[in-house]
Every structure is written in C-alpha cells, then in structure tokens.
Amino acid sequence: MLKILRGLGWTLAGLLVLAIVVWCASRMWPVPESRLQAQQRLEARLPVSGRNGYALLWTLPFDDLDAQQREQALAEDVRRWEADAHGGSSGRTHLVANHAELHSRPGAGCGPAASGCLAQVRADPQRFVEAHAGHQQLHARLDQLADADYFASPFPPKGEGILVPLPAYGVVMDATSARALAYVQGDIDGALRGACRGLQLGRRLVPGSSYLVESIIGASLVQANAQLLADMLVELPADHPLPAECEQAMQPLRAEEQSLCRAMQGEYAMSRAAIESSAREFGGVLVLDRRSTLARVAGNLGWACGAAATAALEADRPLPLQAPPQRDFGCLSNVMGCVLTEIAAPVYPAYSSRPQDAAAMVRLLGAQRWLRQQTDDPVHALQRLPAQFRSPVRSPQLSADGHHLQVPRRSPARSADENPWLTVPLQAEPASAALARD
C-alpha cells in the first residue's frame, strides 16, 4: 500500500512538474511581429493641435455656464475621478446636483441618418416644436462645438467599475431635426447654416475623439446633416447662395478626416487599464498574461493606424481589417486574455466603414449640387462628374427612376429596413412620397 501511495505521489509530482513546464513554455510563446507593430502604433498617441472642445462637450446639457465655468466643472470632475481609486463612481458630472440637465425629448429625432426628415417635420410640425422647446441655448452650443479642433478626454482610464466617464451623447444629435423645423418654418438660410455647422462638428468628431463611440456619433452627424442639406437644397434654386459656413463643411473628406486611429488608441488605453487591473488580482497572473493580451488587443485594433488603412481611405476601399487573433499555444497560460479578446474582436469591424459612408454622403451632396447646375441631362452630365465627387470604387449612379443619385452603402445595416444605398434626391418630391419611401 505504501509503495502504491509513493508511486501515486511521484506521478502527481511529475504531472505538476510537466504542467509547470508547459505553463512556462506557453508564457514564453513568441508574440507575432504584426501584433507588436500594431501595439507600437496604438501606443504612439497622435499629436493634437488647436482648440480642445472637450469641456463644452462634457457640459453640453447645461445652460447658463460661460467657458471658464465649463473648464472649471471639467477640472473638478477630473479631480473627483482621480481621487476615486476604484473607479466606482457614476461617471457623471457634479453639475447634476445643482443644475438642470437638458435631455433630448422623445419625438425630437428623425432617425440616425435623418432620412426623410423634412417630410416628417411637415407631417407633424407641432411634435418637433414641442420636442425642441427651450433648447435654443443647447443648439447654439452645438454650433459652437463645431469650432473646436479635437475632443481629447482628460479622464485617465481605470481598470475597475466604469472604465472611463463619457459625456451625455443623447443631446449631440438633437439639433438636426431642429434645423429641418427652421427650414419648414421659413428660416432657410438659418437652417442651411445650422446643418453645415452640424456637418462640420461631425467632421471634427470622427478623427479628433478619444473613443470609438464619439467618432461613430461624428460619422452619424456627417451623414445626417449631409442628407438634410441635400433634401433642402433640392427644393431651392440650383444657384441659391450658401452661407459661408457651408463652403468648408461641404468639401469632400480627406483620408485623415475619416481615420479612426485616435479613437482606437483610446480604446486600447482603456483595455490596457482593465488588463493591468485584472493581472494584479489574486491568481490573475496564472490565467492572464498581460504582455500577450495587450498584443492580442492591438491585433484587434491596430488596423486603424497603419499605412494600409490610410491608403484604403484615400481610395475608398474597404479597410484592411485583421482577422481576430486565433488560439495558439500561448493561450494555455493566458486563458482569460484569449477569451476576452475573442469576445471583443467582432465589435470593431461593424463600425470601421461608418466614416467611409459618411464621406460618401458628402461626395453625393457635392455631386448633387454640381449636377443641378448643369444644363444637360443628368445621364450625360454624370460622365464628366468631377473626380472629387466620386471614388475609384463607388461612383455615383442614377436610381432606376432617375430621381436620385446613389452609391452602395458599405457599413452594415442598422435595421432591417435600412436602404442598401446612400441616396440624395435630384428633384423635389411631395412629403407624402418621401414618407412612404422611408
């Protein structure tokens, strides 16, 4: 019996030694060079210049504060965040305790792409009057936000609780239907100016934000306001003078304006804080390899910052997304890290093409304006459409009925009834027809 127990002990000891050897070998498993390069690109934070609009974005829902008060409120919220060692606070601004907070009311929106917004407003103007009542200061602040150059969050990410506080995004889209209402009520130039300011704000948010959610909201702002401008302009004379704000806002988006690199760098920094916190927990080191997991995260995100992404944006080609990191021998000692990165991987490709579709909408808007100024038939005029209004892979084409200009949508549909085409009208249509189509 003793001999059997002794043999069993030696077997268990041998298995333990083997497990330790396998674990150590797994922990030393080399990280692919492509992931290391992606990690370097994500850690080399892009420089910023100009004016940071984050204080106004952070305090956007609050009226009757001047610029200095907004900066002070942001600084106080950052101080409170940094003093909370575990990140367990609500992530809300302290202003909510003593200031009324505005919210976007039900019925204020025309949908994320503002399709058919003019028709919706004409069908029920009172709904929009009530939804936007008392939001004049908010809409003025949204116009002011368009003057900022970037939106860098000063909140350092944490690894527990809320990883990083985020602004109240619900009110950022509030003004789009308000511009449509102004147009329907007769303030044509004010509506055009406001839509161009909204378009400009979106252009600044896409490349200049700290996190992906802000960049995607920026892309939605670009698309929605370009759609609204197209719907308004088609009802006006082709030579109707545009407000000065529109000339810059309606220029085609450059590749760097469609880049998600800065946003992905922020996502990487947030993931790194969570990974480092988890690695410090008791037993975390046994199932979470910080070095390997960070590299796997970089494999999910690094596509946004490479030269290949810039080339794809310049040519309007689909972005060269990396396939999700596959399980390898290194996962034996990094079970938690591999599982977490596999869960997160499918999220990012769904958003990668949103800025490209926003850029396509701006090109369609320019093509619409150019075509309506030509004297010949659109079929023939399209053959000499200036290069700035088309891309090598998505040139505008006429719809089957000849009433719309369109290019195929690249981003995944947000709903089952979303049009697979990005479209702008070439001639005005009755409100009832627009509502039926949308």
One Martini backbone bead per residue (centre of mass of N, CA, C, O) as a GRO file, in nm:
protein
  438
    1MET     BB    1   0.059   0.062  -0.022
    2LEU     BB    2   0.298   0.254   0.006
    3LYS     BB    3   0.397   0.212  -0.285
    4ILE     BB    4   0.147   0.329  -0.420
    5LEU     BB    5   0.157   0.610  -0.292
    6ARG     BB    6   0.437   0.680  -0.391
    7GLY     BB    7   0.369   0.653  -0.693
    8LEU     BB    8   0.145   0.865  -0.693
    9GLY     BB    9   0.319   1.099  -0.601
   10TRP     BB   10   0.517   1.094  -0.840
   11THR     BB   11   0.300   1.142  -1.056
   12LEU     BB   12   0.198   1.412  -0.952
   13ALA     BB   13   0.469   1.553  -0.962
   14GLY     BB   14   0.514   1.514  -1.263
   15LEU     BB   15   0.259   1.666  -1.354
   16LEU     BB   16   0.334   1.935  -1.225
   17VAL     BB   17   0.596   1.977  -1.377
   18LEU     BB   18   0.469   1.967  -1.655
   19ALA     BB   19   0.274   2.204  -1.613
   20ILE     BB   20   0.494   2.412  -1.559
   21VAL     BB   21   0.642   2.382  -1.825
   22VAL     BB   22   0.404   2.446  -2.009
   23TRP     BB   23   0.338   2.721  -1.890
   24CYS     BB   24   0.616   2.851  -1.947
   25ALA     BB   25   0.615   2.801  -2.251
   26SER     BB   26   0.358   2.963  -2.302
   27ARG     BB   27   0.459   3.236  -2.179
   28MET     BB   28   0.710   3.229  -2.406
   29TRP     BB   29   0.546   3.273  -2.640
   30PRO     BB   30   0.553   3.423  -2.926
   31VAL     BB   31   0.486   3.729  -3.063
   32PRO     BB   32   0.371   3.857  -3.323
   33GLU     BB   33   0.492   4.113  -3.511
   34SER     BB   34   0.222   4.246  -3.596
   35ARG     BB   35   0.130   4.307  -3.302
   36LEU     BB   36   0.368   4.483  -3.215
   37GLN     BB   37   0.322   4.700  -3.429
   38ALA     BB   38   0.036   4.772  -3.344
   39GLN     BB   39   0.114   4.857  -3.056
   40GLN     BB   40   0.296   5.094  -3.134
   41ARG     BB   41   0.074   5.259  -3.280
   42LEU     BB   42  -0.119   5.282  -3.027
   43GLU     BB   43   0.104   5.418  -2.828
   44ALA     BB   44   0.142   5.650  -3.047
   45ARG     BB   45   0.016   5.926  -2.991
   46LEU     BB   46  -0.145   6.159  -3.141
   47PRO     BB   47  -0.120   6.465  -3.222
   48VAL     BB   48  -0.223   6.793  -3.118
   49SER     BB   49  -0.419   7.081  -3.236
   50GLY     BB   50  -0.553   7.351  -3.097
   51ARG     BB   51  -0.888   7.312  -2.989
   52ASN     BB   52  -1.043   7.192  -2.706
   53GLY     BB   53  -1.394   7.066  -2.675
   54TYR     BB   54  -1.454   6.898  -2.407
   55ALA     BB   55  -1.588   7.088  -2.203
   56LEU     BB   56  -1.843   7.134  -2.375
   57LEU     BB   57  -1.922   6.838  -2.417
   58TRP     BB   58  -1.946   6.763  -2.109
   59THR     BB   59  -2.156   7.035  -2.061
   60LEU     BB   60  -2.391   7.049  -2.278
   61PRO     BB   61  -2.672   7.011  -2.092
   62PHE     BB   62  -2.588   7.310  -1.979
   63ASP     BB   63  -2.690   7.606  -1.886
   64ASP     BB   64  -2.550   7.908  -1.795
   65LEU     BB   65  -2.237   7.876  -1.900
   66ASP     BB   66  -1.927   7.955  -1.919
   67ALA     BB   67  -1.619   7.870  -2.020
   68GLN     BB   68  -1.488   7.871  -1.738
   69GLN     BB   69  -1.702   7.695  -1.593
   70ARG     BB   70  -1.654   7.446  -1.772
   71GLU     BB   71  -1.358   7.401  -1.705
   72GLN     BB   72  -1.401   7.375  -1.398
   73ALA     BB   73  -1.594   7.134  -1.404
   74LEU     BB   74  -1.399   6.938  -1.539
   75ALA     BB   75  -1.170   6.956  -1.330
   76GLU     BB   76  -1.342   6.849  -1.094
   77ASP     BB   77  -1.417   6.576  -1.221
   78VAL     BB   78  -1.127   6.476  -1.248
   79ARG     BB   79  -1.053   6.489  -0.952
   80ARG     BB   80  -1.268   6.286  -0.856
   81TRP     BB   81  -1.178   6.051  -1.031
   82GLU     BB   82  -0.883   6.029  -0.919
   83ALA     BB   83  -0.982   5.988  -0.613
   84ASP     BB   84  -1.111   5.726  -0.729
   85ALA     BB   85  -0.953   5.432  -0.708
   86HIS     BB   86  -1.204   5.229  -0.840
   87GLY     BB   87  -1.421   5.355  -1.034
   88GLY     BB   88  -1.728   5.366  -0.879
   89SER     BB   89  -1.851   5.585  -1.003
   90SER     BB   90  -2.087   5.724  -1.225
   91GLY     BB   91  -1.949   5.945  -1.430
   92ARG     BB   92  -2.069   6.209  -1.342
   93THR     BB   93  -2.140   6.519  -1.311
   94HIS     BB   94  -2.171   6.756  -1.051
   95LEU     BB   95  -2.394   6.941  -1.187
   96VAL     BB   96  -2.657   6.768  -1.125
   97ALA     BB   97  -2.707   6.886  -0.831
   98ASN     BB   98  -2.749   7.223  -0.945
   99HIS     BB   99  -2.843   7.148  -1.244
  100ALA     BB  100  -3.010   7.154  -1.526
  101GLU     BB  101  -3.080   6.882  -1.744
  102LEU     BB  102  -3.071   6.816  -2.067
  103HIS     BB  103  -3.291   6.643  -2.299
  104SER     BB  104  -3.383   6.437  -2.537
  105ARG     BB  105  -3.681   6.416  -2.675
  106PRO     BB  106  -3.940   6.264  -2.763
  107GLY     BB  107  -3.965   6.322  -3.116
  108ALA     BB  108  -3.690   6.476  -3.219
  109GLY     BB  109  -3.623   6.258  -3.420
  110CYS     BB  110  -3.521   6.118  -3.765
  111GLY     BB  111  -3.288   5.954  -3.721
  112PRO     BB  112  -2.956   5.876  -3.780
  113ALA     BB  113  -2.991   5.984  -4.107
  114ALA     BB  114  -3.237   6.183  -4.167
  115SER     BB  115  -3.453   6.044  -4.325
  116GLY     BB  116  -3.715   6.236  -4.415
  117CYS     BB  117  -3.730   6.494  -4.228
  118LEU     BB  118  -3.905   6.702  -4.372
  119ALA     BB  119  -4.157   6.522  -4.389
  120GLN     BB  120  -4.194   6.482  -4.085
  121VAL     BB  121  -4.229   6.781  -4.011
  122ARG     BB  122  -4.471   6.842  -4.200
  123ALA     BB  123  -4.663   6.624  -4.072
  124ASP     BB  124  -4.550   6.726  -3.752
  125PRO     BB  125  -4.459   7.015  -3.624
  126GLN     BB  126  -4.549   7.016  -3.323
  127ARG     BB  127  -4.366   6.790  -3.225
  128PHE     BB  128  -4.100   6.963  -3.272
  129VAL     BB  129  -4.164   7.210  -3.111
  130GLU     BB  130  -4.186   7.058  -2.837
  131ALA     BB  131  -3.908   6.906  -2.840
  132HIS     BB  132  -3.740   7.207  -2.871
  133ALA     BB  133  -3.821   7.342  -2.628
  134GLY     BB  134  -3.563   7.523  -2.471
  135HIS     BB  135  -3.299   7.453  -2.692
  136GLN     BB  136  -3.136   7.703  -2.793
  137GLN     BB  137  -2.869   7.685  -2.633
  138LEU     BB  138  -2.791   7.405  -2.724
  139HIS     BB  139  -2.771   7.471  -3.029
  140ALA     BB  140  -2.551   7.685  -2.993
  141ARG     BB  141  -2.339   7.488  -2.875
  142LEU     BB  142  -2.323   7.304  -3.122
  143ASP     BB  143  -2.211   7.523  -3.303
  144GLN     BB  144  -1.959   7.579  -3.126
  145LEU     BB  145  -1.827   7.293  -3.145
  146ALA     BB  146  -1.731   7.328  -3.450
  147ASP     BB  147  -1.464   7.502  -3.359
  148ALA     BB  148  -1.329   7.265  -3.282
  149ASP     BB  149  -1.050   7.034  -3.332
  150TYR     BB  150  -1.090   6.860  -3.064
  151PHE     BB  151  -1.162   6.558  -2.823
  152ALA     BB  152  -0.993   6.538  -2.531
  153SER     BB  153  -0.975   6.333  -2.270
  154PRO     BB  154  -0.877   6.373  -1.914
  155PHE     BB  155  -0.960   6.085  -1.843
  156PRO     BB  156  -0.837   5.826  -1.681
  157PRO     BB  157  -0.824   5.511  -1.708
  158LYS     BB  158  -0.975   5.222  -1.559
  159GLY     BB  159  -1.007   4.878  -1.418
  160GLU     BB  160  -1.274   4.968  -1.264
  161GLY     BB  161  -1.577   4.971  -1.330
  162ILE     BB  162  -1.570   5.253  -1.472
  163LEU     BB  163  -1.334   5.316  -1.704
  164VAL     BB  164  -1.483   5.582  -1.832
  165PRO     BB  165  -1.600   5.877  -1.877
  166LEU     BB  166  -1.896   6.003  -2.046
  167PRO     BB  167  -2.080   6.176  -2.223
  168ALA     BB  168  -2.390   6.314  -2.317
  169TYR     BB  169  -2.503   6.202  -2.630
  170GLY     BB  170  -2.814   6.257  -2.671
  171VAL     BB  171  -2.773   6.583  -2.761
  172VAL     BB  172  -2.598   6.592  -3.025
  173MET     BB  173  -2.857   6.527  -3.232
  174ASP     BB  174  -3.088   6.744  -3.173
  175ALA     BB  175  -3.053   6.970  -3.415
  176THR     BB  176  -3.137   6.845  -3.684
  177SER     BB  177  -3.454   6.879  -3.667
  178ALA     BB  178  -3.440   7.184  -3.608
  179ARG     BB  179  -3.349   7.261  -3.894
  180ALA     BB  180  -3.595   7.152  -4.037
  181LEU     BB  181  -3.794   7.337  -3.892
  182ALA     BB  182  -3.676   7.605  -3.985
  183TYR     BB  183  -3.727   7.556  -4.283
  184VAL     BB  184  -4.038   7.514  -4.270
  185GLN     BB  185  -4.067   7.812  -4.126
  186GLY     BB  186  -3.845   7.993  -4.330
  187ASP     BB  187  -3.536   7.948  -4.225
  188ILE     BB  188  -3.320   7.882  -4.455
  189ASP     BB  189  -3.036   7.992  -4.380
  190GLY     BB  190  -3.038   7.884  -4.089
  191ALA     BB  191  -3.061   7.587  -4.169
  192LEU     BB  192  -2.808   7.566  -4.343
  193ARG     BB  193  -2.610   7.661  -4.131
  194GLY     BB  194  -2.671   7.444  -3.916
  195ALA     BB  195  -2.607   7.194  -4.092
  196CYS     BB  196  -2.311   7.276  -4.145
  197ARG     BB  197  -2.228   7.271  -3.849
  198GLY     BB  198  -2.298   6.974  -3.802
  199LEU     BB  199  -2.105   6.866  -4.016
  200GLN     BB  200  -1.848   6.986  -3.892
  201LEU     BB  201  -1.862   6.840  -3.623
  202GLY     BB  202  -1.841   6.556  -3.737
  203ARG     BB  203  -1.560   6.597  -3.871
  204ARG     BB  204  -1.416   6.638  -3.590
  205LEU     BB  205  -1.500   6.375  -3.435
  206VAL     BB  206  -1.386   6.139  -3.590
  207PRO     BB  207  -1.057   6.211  -3.556
  208GLY     BB  208  -1.084   6.381  -3.250
  209SER     BB  209  -1.136   6.140  -3.063
  210SER     BB  210  -1.101   5.914  -2.783
  211TYR     BB  211  -1.351   5.737  -2.888
  212LEU     BB  212  -1.556   5.548  -3.079
  213VAL     BB  213  -1.836   5.668  -3.011
  214GLU     BB  214  -1.766   5.958  -3.108
  215SER     BB  215  -1.694   5.891  -3.402
  216ILE     BB  216  -1.972   5.767  -3.477
  217ILE     BB  217  -2.132   6.018  -3.416
  218GLY     BB  218  -1.988   6.187  -3.627
  219ALA     BB  219  -2.077   6.020  -3.871
  220SER     BB  220  -2.380   6.067  -3.823
  221LEU     BB  221  -2.370   6.374  -3.854
  222VAL     BB  222  -2.272   6.383  -4.140
  223GLN     BB  223  -2.499   6.217  -4.272
  224ALA     BB  224  -2.747   6.375  -4.168
  225ASN     BB  225  -2.665   6.664  -4.274
  226ALA     BB  226  -2.626   6.587  -4.569
  227GLN     BB  227  -2.915   6.490  -4.611
  228LEU     BB  228  -3.057   6.754  -4.533
  229LEU     BB  229  -2.921   6.934  -4.741
  230ALA     BB  230  -3.020   6.781  -4.990
  231ASP     BB  231  -3.327   6.820  -4.928
  232MET     BB  232  -3.316   7.133  -4.935
  233LEU     BB  233  -3.163   7.206  -5.205
  234VAL     BB  234  -3.370   7.068  -5.408
  235GLU     BB  235  -3.589   7.311  -5.336
  236LEU     BB  236  -3.383   7.497  -5.457
  237PRO     BB  237  -3.209   7.680  -5.632
  238ALA     BB  238  -2.911   7.600  -5.782
  239ASP     BB  239  -2.804   7.917  -5.710
  240HIS     BB  240  -2.816   7.915  -5.418
  241PRO     BB  241  -2.684   8.071  -5.165
  242LEU     BB  242  -2.438   7.998  -4.935
  243PRO     BB  243  -2.322   7.984  -4.652
  244ALA     BB  244  -2.004   8.011  -4.540
  245GLU     BB  245  -2.003   7.738  -4.372
  246CYS     BB  246  -2.044   7.540  -4.628
  247GLU     BB  247  -1.786   7.530  -4.794
  248GLN     BB  248  -1.619   7.361  -4.592
  249ALA     BB  249  -1.822   7.135  -4.504
  250MET     BB  250  -1.864   7.028  -4.826
  251GLN     BB  251  -1.606   6.909  -4.843
  252PRO     BB  252  -1.428   6.660  -4.902
  253LEU     BB  253  -1.302   6.396  -4.735
  254ARG     BB  254  -1.028   6.312  -4.600
  255ALA     BB  255  -0.855   6.055  -4.480
  256GLU     BB  256  -0.793   6.183  -4.193
  257GLU     BB  257  -1.112   6.237  -4.142
  258GLN     BB  258  -1.169   5.903  -4.134
  259SER     BB  259  -1.005   5.835  -3.896
  260LEU     BB  260  -0.969   5.584  -3.610
  261CYS     BB  261  -0.703   5.600  -3.450
  262ARG     BB  262  -0.758   5.768  -3.194
  263ALA     BB  263  -0.990   5.592  -3.094
  264MET     BB  264  -0.821   5.323  -3.075
  265GLN     BB  265  -0.621   5.431  -2.871
  266GLY     BB  266  -0.835   5.462  -2.651
  267GLU     BB  267  -0.928   5.167  -2.642
  268TYR     BB  268  -0.651   5.057  -2.563
  269ALA     BB  269  -0.616   5.213  -2.297
  270MET     BB  270  -0.865   5.088  -2.163
  271SER     BB  271  -0.775   4.791  -2.186
  272ARG     BB  272  -0.511   4.819  -2.028
  273ALA     BB  273  -0.634   4.893  -1.756
  274ALA     BB  274  -0.798   4.629  -1.724
  275ILE     BB  275  -0.560   4.428  -1.746
  276GLU     BB  276  -0.382   4.534  -1.515
  277SER     BB  277  -0.594   4.491  -1.296
  278SER     BB  278  -0.637   4.182  -1.336
  279ALA     BB  279  -0.333   4.096  -1.293
  280ARG     BB  280  -0.340   4.186  -0.974
  281GLU     BB  281  -0.504   3.969  -0.905
  282PHE     BB  282  -0.573   3.693  -0.752
  283GLY     BB  283  -0.450   3.464  -0.991
  284GLY     BB  284  -0.422   3.626  -1.261
  285VAL     BB  285  -0.132   3.536  -1.360
  286LEU     BB  286  -0.225   3.238  -1.445
  287VAL     BB  287  -0.462   3.354  -1.678
  288LEU     BB  288  -0.292   3.637  -1.731
  289ASP     BB  289  -0.118   3.788  -1.998
  290ARG     BB  290  -0.033   4.096  -2.047
  291ARG     BB  291   0.145   4.097  -2.302
  292SER     BB  292  -0.034   3.916  -2.486
  293THR     BB  293  -0.306   4.068  -2.456
  294LEU     BB  294  -0.220   4.341  -2.568
  295ALA     BB  295  -0.144   4.226  -2.845
  296ARG     BB  296  -0.430   4.121  -2.911
  297VAL     BB  297  -0.567   4.391  -2.899
  298ALA     BB  298  -0.394   4.517  -3.123
  299GLY     BB  299  -0.499   4.315  -3.339
  300ASN     BB  300  -0.793   4.448  -3.331
  301LEU     BB  301  -0.694   4.779  -3.367
  302GLY     BB  302  -0.435   4.850  -3.557
  303TRP     BB  303  -0.561   4.908  -3.844
  304ALA     BB  304  -0.623   5.224  -3.798
  305CYS     BB  305  -0.284   5.310  -3.805
  306GLY     BB  306  -0.206   5.229  -4.082
  307ALA     BB  307  -0.106   5.265  -4.407
  308ALA     BB  308  -0.333   5.087  -4.525
  309ALA     BB  309  -0.567   5.261  -4.423
  310THR     BB  310  -0.499   5.521  -4.572
  311ALA     BB  311  -0.513   5.399  -4.857
  312ALA     BB  312  -0.808   5.306  -4.836
  313LEU     BB  313  -0.933   5.587  -4.785
  314GLU     BB  314  -0.829   5.723  -5.047
  315ALA     BB  315  -0.983   5.478  -5.227
  316ASP     BB  316  -1.244   5.357  -5.095
  317ARG     BB  317  -1.167   5.103  -4.942
  318PRO     BB  318  -1.172   4.852  -4.761
  319LEU     BB  319  -1.058   4.781  -4.470
  320PRO     BB  320  -0.769   4.609  -4.332
  321LEU     BB  321  -0.873   4.376  -4.151
  322GLN     BB  322  -0.807   4.181  -3.898
  323ALA     BB  323  -0.802   3.886  -3.792
  324PRO     BB  324  -0.876   3.727  -3.535
  325PRO     BB  325  -0.714   3.599  -3.292
  326GLN     BB  326  -0.584   3.295  -3.249
  327ARG     BB  327  -0.541   3.016  -3.110
  328ASP     BB  328  -0.265   2.921  -2.902
  329PHE     BB  329  -0.019   2.818  -2.695
  330GLY     BB  330  -0.041   3.085  -2.519
  331CYS     BB  331  -0.339   3.019  -2.401
  332LEU     BB  332  -0.269   2.825  -2.164
  333SER     BB  333  -0.162   3.099  -1.987
  334ASN     BB  334  -0.423   3.287  -2.136
  335VAL     BB  335  -0.732   3.244  -2.105
  336MET     BB  336  -0.860   3.519  -2.040
  337GLY     BB  337  -0.733   3.688  -2.269
  338CYS     BB  338  -0.849   3.522  -2.507
  339VAL     BB  339  -1.148   3.552  -2.441
  340LEU     BB  340  -1.171   3.863  -2.437
  341THR     BB  341  -1.065   3.914  -2.731
  342GLU     BB  342  -1.284   3.743  -2.871
  343ILE     BB  343  -1.531   3.908  -2.779
  344ALA     BB  344  -1.433   4.196  -2.902
  345ALA     BB  345  -1.362   4.159  -3.209
  346PRO     BB  346  -1.658   4.192  -3.360
  347VAL     BB  347  -1.716   4.501  -3.309
  348TYR     BB  348  -1.529   4.678  -3.505
  349PRO     BB  349  -1.604   4.614  -3.807
  350ALA     BB  350  -1.896   4.744  -3.796
  351TYR     BB  351  -1.754   5.054  -3.776
  352SER     BB  352  -1.526   5.108  -3.994
  353SER     BB  353  -1.735   5.224  -4.241
  354ARG     BB  354  -1.881   5.482  -4.146
  355PRO     BB  355  -1.690   5.712  -4.244
  356GLN     BB  356  -1.709   5.630  -4.547
  357ASP     BB  357  -2.013   5.689  -4.574
  358ALA     BB  358  -1.995   5.982  -4.494
  359ALA     BB  359  -1.812   6.064  -4.730
  360ALA     BB  360  -2.011   5.973  -4.952
  361MET     BB  361  -2.234   6.181  -4.878
  362VAL     BB  362  -2.065   6.432  -4.942
  363ARG     BB  363  -2.021   6.363  -5.239
  364LEU     BB  364  -2.321   6.355  -5.314
  365LEU     BB  365  -2.377   6.647  -5.243
  366GLY     BB  366  -2.181   6.765  -5.453
  367ALA     BB  367  -2.306   6.624  -5.701
  368GLN     BB  368  -2.581   6.748  -5.680
  369ARG     BB  369  -2.496   7.043  -5.712
  370TRP     BB  370  -2.355   7.009  -5.985
  371LEU     BB  371  -2.586   6.884  -6.158
  372ARG     BB  372  -2.794   7.126  -6.113
  373GLN     BB  373  -2.584   7.322  -6.290
  374GLN     BB  374  -2.656   7.171  -6.533
  375THR     BB  375  -2.802   7.154  -6.870
  376ASP     BB  376  -2.799   6.862  -6.894
  377ASP     BB  377  -2.839   6.550  -6.866
  378PRO     BB  378  -2.754   6.345  -6.609
  379VAL     BB  379  -2.643   6.109  -6.774
  380HIS     BB  380  -2.425   6.289  -6.918
  381ALA     BB  381  -2.304   6.453  -6.679
  382LEU     BB  382  -2.183   6.208  -6.518
  383GLN     BB  383  -1.935   6.161  -6.716
  384ARG     BB  384  -1.811   6.459  -6.590
  385LEU     BB  385  -1.760   6.413  -6.307
  386PRO     BB  386  -1.585   6.515  -6.070
  387ALA     BB  387  -1.348   6.350  -5.883
  388GLN     BB  388  -1.435   6.462  -5.592
  389PHE     BB  389  -1.738   6.300  -5.632
  390ARG     BB  390  -1.558   6.037  -5.653
  391SER     BB  391  -1.457   5.702  -5.656
  392PRO     BB  392  -1.291   5.421  -5.763
  393VAL     BB  393  -1.554   5.231  -5.633
  394ARG     BB  394  -1.780   5.489  -5.593
  395SER     BB  395  -1.992   5.586  -5.822
  396PRO     BB  396  -2.231   5.772  -5.908
  397GLN     BB  397  -2.582   5.689  -5.957
  398LEU     BB  398  -2.874   5.628  -6.093
  399SER     BB  399  -3.171   5.559  -6.042
  400ALA     BB  400  -3.426   5.396  -6.187
  401ASP     BB  401  -3.605   5.680  -6.190
  402GLY     BB  402  -3.390   5.936  -6.186
  403HIS     BB  403  -3.427   6.092  -5.883
  404HIS     BB  404  -3.147   5.968  -5.788
  405LEU     BB  405  -2.847   5.958  -5.607
  406GLN     BB  406  -2.603   5.679  -5.585
  407VAL     BB  407  -2.455   5.451  -5.340
  408PRO     BB  408  -2.323   5.201  -5.186
  409ARG     BB  409  -2.339   5.061  -4.892
  410ARG     BB  410  -2.096   4.947  -4.643
  411SER     BB  411  -2.232   4.939  -4.391
  412PRO     BB  412  -2.409   4.795  -4.175
  413ALA     BB  413  -2.715   4.751  -4.097
  414ARG     BB  414  -2.933   4.891  -3.840
  415SER     BB  415  -3.174   4.775  -4.013
  416ALA     BB  416  -3.397   4.603  -4.210
  417ASP     BB  417  -3.498   4.894  -4.361
  418GLU     BB  418  -3.234   4.975  -4.471
  419ASN     BB  419  -3.082   5.122  -4.716
  420PRO     BB  420  -2.833   5.003  -4.942
  421TRP     BB  421  -2.840   5.308  -5.013
  422LEU     BB  422  -2.699   5.609  -5.087
  423THR     BB  423  -2.902   5.910  -5.099
  424VAL     BB  424  -3.001   6.171  -5.333
  425PRO     BB  425  -3.180   6.417  -5.461
  426LEU     BB  426  -3.279   6.570  -5.791
  427GLN     BB  427  -3.580   6.606  -5.690
  428ALA     BB  428  -3.857   6.704  -5.576
  429GLU     BB  429  -4.088   6.576  -5.330
  430PRO     BB  430  -4.341   6.477  -5.180
  431ALA     BB  431  -4.399   6.413  -4.855
  432SER     BB  432  -4.559   6.147  -4.893
  433ALA     BB  433  -4.341   6.002  -5.062
  434ALA     BB  434  -4.110   6.013  -4.857
  435LEU     BB  435  -4.253   5.859  -4.631
  436ALA     BB  436  -4.300   5.597  -4.791
  437ARG     BB  437  -3.999   5.539  -4.857
  438ASP     BB  438  -3.902   5.559  -4.529
   0.00000   0.00000   0.00000
